[in-house]
Coordinates of N, CA and C in Angstrom, one line a residue:
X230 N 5.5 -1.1 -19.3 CA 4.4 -1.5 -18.4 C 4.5 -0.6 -17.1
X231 N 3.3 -0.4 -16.7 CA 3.4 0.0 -15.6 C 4.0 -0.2 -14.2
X232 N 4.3 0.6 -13.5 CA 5.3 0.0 -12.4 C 4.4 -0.9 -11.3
X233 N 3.2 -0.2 -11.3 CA 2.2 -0.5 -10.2 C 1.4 -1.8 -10.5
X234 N 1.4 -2.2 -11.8 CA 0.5 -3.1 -12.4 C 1.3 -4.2 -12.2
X235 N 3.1 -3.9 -12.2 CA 3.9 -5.2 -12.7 C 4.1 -5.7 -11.0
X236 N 4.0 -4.7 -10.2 CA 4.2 -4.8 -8.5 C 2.7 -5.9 -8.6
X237 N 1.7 -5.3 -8.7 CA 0.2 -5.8 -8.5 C 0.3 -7.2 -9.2
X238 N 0.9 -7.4 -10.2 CA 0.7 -9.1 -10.7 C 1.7 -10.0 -10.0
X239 N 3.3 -9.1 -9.9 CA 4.0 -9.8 -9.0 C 3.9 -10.6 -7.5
X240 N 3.3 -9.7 -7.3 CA 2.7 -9.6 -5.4 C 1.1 -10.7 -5.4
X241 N 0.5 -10.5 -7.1 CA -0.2 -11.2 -6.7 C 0.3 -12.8 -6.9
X242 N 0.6 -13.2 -7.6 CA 1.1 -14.0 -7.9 C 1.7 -14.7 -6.7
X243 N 2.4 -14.3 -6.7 CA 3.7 -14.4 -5.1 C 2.7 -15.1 -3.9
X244 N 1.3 -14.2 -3.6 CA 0.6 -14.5 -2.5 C 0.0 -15.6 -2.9
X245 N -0.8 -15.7 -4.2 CA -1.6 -17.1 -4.8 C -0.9 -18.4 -4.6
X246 N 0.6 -18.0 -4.5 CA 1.2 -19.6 -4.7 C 1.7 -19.8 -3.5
X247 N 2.4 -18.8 -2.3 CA 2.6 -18.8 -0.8 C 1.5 -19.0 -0.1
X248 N 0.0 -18.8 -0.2 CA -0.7 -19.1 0.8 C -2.0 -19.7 -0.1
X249 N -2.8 -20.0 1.2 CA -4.3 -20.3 0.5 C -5.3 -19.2 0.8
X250 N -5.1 -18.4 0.3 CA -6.2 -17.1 0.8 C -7.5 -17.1 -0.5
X251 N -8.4 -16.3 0.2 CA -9.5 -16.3 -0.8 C -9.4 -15.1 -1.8
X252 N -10.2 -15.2 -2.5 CA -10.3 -13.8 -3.8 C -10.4 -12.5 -2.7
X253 N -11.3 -12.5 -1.8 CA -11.4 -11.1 -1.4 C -10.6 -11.2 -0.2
X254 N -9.4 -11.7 0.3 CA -8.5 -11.9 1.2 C -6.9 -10.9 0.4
X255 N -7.1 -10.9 -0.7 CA -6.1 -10.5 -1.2 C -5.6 -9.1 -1.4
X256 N -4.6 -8.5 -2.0 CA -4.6 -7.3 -1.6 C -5.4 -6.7 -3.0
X257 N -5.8 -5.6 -3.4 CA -6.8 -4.6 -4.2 C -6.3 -3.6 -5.0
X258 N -5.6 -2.6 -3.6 CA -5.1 -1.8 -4.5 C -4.1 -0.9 -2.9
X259 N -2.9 -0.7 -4.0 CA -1.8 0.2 -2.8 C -1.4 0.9 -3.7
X260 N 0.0 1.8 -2.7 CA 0.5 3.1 -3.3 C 1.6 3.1 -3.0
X261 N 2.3 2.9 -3.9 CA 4.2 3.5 -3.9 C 4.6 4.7 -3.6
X262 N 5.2 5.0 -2.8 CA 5.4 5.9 -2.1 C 7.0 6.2 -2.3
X263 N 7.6 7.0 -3.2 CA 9.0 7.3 -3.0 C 9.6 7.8 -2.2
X264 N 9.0 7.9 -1.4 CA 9.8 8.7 0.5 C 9.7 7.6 1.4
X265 N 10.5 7.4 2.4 CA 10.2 6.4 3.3 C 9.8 7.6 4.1
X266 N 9.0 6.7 5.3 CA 8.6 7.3 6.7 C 9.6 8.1 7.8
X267 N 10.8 8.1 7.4 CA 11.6 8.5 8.2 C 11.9 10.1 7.4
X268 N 12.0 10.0 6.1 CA 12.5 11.7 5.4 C 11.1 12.2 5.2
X269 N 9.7 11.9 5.5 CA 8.6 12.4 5.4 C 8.2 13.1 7.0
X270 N 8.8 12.9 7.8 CA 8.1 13.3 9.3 C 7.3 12.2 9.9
X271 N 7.0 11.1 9.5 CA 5.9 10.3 10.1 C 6.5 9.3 10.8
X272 N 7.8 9.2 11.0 CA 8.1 8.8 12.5 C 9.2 9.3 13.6
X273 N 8.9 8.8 14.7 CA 9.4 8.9 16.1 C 10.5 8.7 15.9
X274 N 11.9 9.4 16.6 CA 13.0 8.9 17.0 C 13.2 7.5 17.1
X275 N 12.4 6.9 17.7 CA 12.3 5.6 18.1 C 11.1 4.4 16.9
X276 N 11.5 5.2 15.9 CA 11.0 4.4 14.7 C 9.2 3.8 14.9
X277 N 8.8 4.4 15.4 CA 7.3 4.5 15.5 C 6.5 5.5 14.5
X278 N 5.7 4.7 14.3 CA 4.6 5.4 13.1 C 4.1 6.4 13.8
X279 N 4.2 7.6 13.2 CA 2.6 8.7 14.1 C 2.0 8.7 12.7
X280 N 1.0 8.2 13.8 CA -0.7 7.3 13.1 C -0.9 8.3 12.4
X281 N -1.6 9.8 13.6 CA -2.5 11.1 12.7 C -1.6 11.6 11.9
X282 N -0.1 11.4 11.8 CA 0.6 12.4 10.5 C 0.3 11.2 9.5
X283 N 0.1 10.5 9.9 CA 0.4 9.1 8.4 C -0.6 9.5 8.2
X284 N -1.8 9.6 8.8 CA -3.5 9.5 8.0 C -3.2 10.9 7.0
X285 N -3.1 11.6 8.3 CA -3.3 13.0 7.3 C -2.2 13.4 5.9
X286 N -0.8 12.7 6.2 CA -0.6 12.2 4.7 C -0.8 11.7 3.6
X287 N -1.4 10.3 4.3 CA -2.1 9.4 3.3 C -4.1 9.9 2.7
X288 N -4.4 10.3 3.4 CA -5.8 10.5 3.5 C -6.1 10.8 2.0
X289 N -5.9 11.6 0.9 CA -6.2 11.7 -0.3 C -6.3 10.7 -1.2
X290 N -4.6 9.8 -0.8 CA -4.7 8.5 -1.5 C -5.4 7.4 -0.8
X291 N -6.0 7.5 0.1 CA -6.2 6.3 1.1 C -8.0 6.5 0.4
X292 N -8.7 8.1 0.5 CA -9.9 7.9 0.2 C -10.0 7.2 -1.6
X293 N -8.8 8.1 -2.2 CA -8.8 7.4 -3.7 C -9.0 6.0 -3.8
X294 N -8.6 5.3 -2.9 CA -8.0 3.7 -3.0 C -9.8 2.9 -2.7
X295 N -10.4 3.5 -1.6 CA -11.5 3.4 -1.2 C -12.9 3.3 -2.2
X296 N -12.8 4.9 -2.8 CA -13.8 5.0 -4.1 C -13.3 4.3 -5.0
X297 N -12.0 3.5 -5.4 CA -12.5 2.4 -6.4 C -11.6 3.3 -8.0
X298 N -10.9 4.3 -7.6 CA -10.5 5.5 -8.7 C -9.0 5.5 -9.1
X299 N -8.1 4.9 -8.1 CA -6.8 4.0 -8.6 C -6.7 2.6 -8.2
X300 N -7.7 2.2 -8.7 CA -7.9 0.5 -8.3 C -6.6 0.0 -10.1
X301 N -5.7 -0.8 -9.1 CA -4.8 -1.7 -10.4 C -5.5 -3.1 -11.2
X302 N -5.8 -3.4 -12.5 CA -6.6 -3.9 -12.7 C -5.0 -4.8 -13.1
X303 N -5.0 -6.5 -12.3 CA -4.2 -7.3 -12.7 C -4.8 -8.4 -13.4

């Protein structure tokens, strides 16, 4: 199985039975990321996100996630 699909049913799961959230309250679709933010450049000494290096890292997968084109179907 997929790793993202088994994360996506786990997590859904997990939140269905921890909270009362609605269908479109829930999460959709993310991205596993094998690097943390610290060996990638996108934070500060002082463990702060820099926002424009994260966008501009993320931005390919962030528009992907948007149009609907690695949506995890759980």
């Amino acid at each position: 199985m997929d790793v993202r699909k088994l994360v996506a049913k786990e997590l859904t799961a997990w939140v269905r039975k921890e909270s009362d959230l609605k269908g479109f309250e829930l999460v959709k679709d993310f991205v596993l990321d094998h690097q943390n933010f610290g060996d990638s450049g996108l934070m500060t000494p002082t463990f702060k996100l820099k926002r424009n290096e994260a966008k501009k890292y993320y931005l390919d997968k962030l528009q992907a996630m948007y149009s609907g084109v690695s949506s995890v179907n759980v």
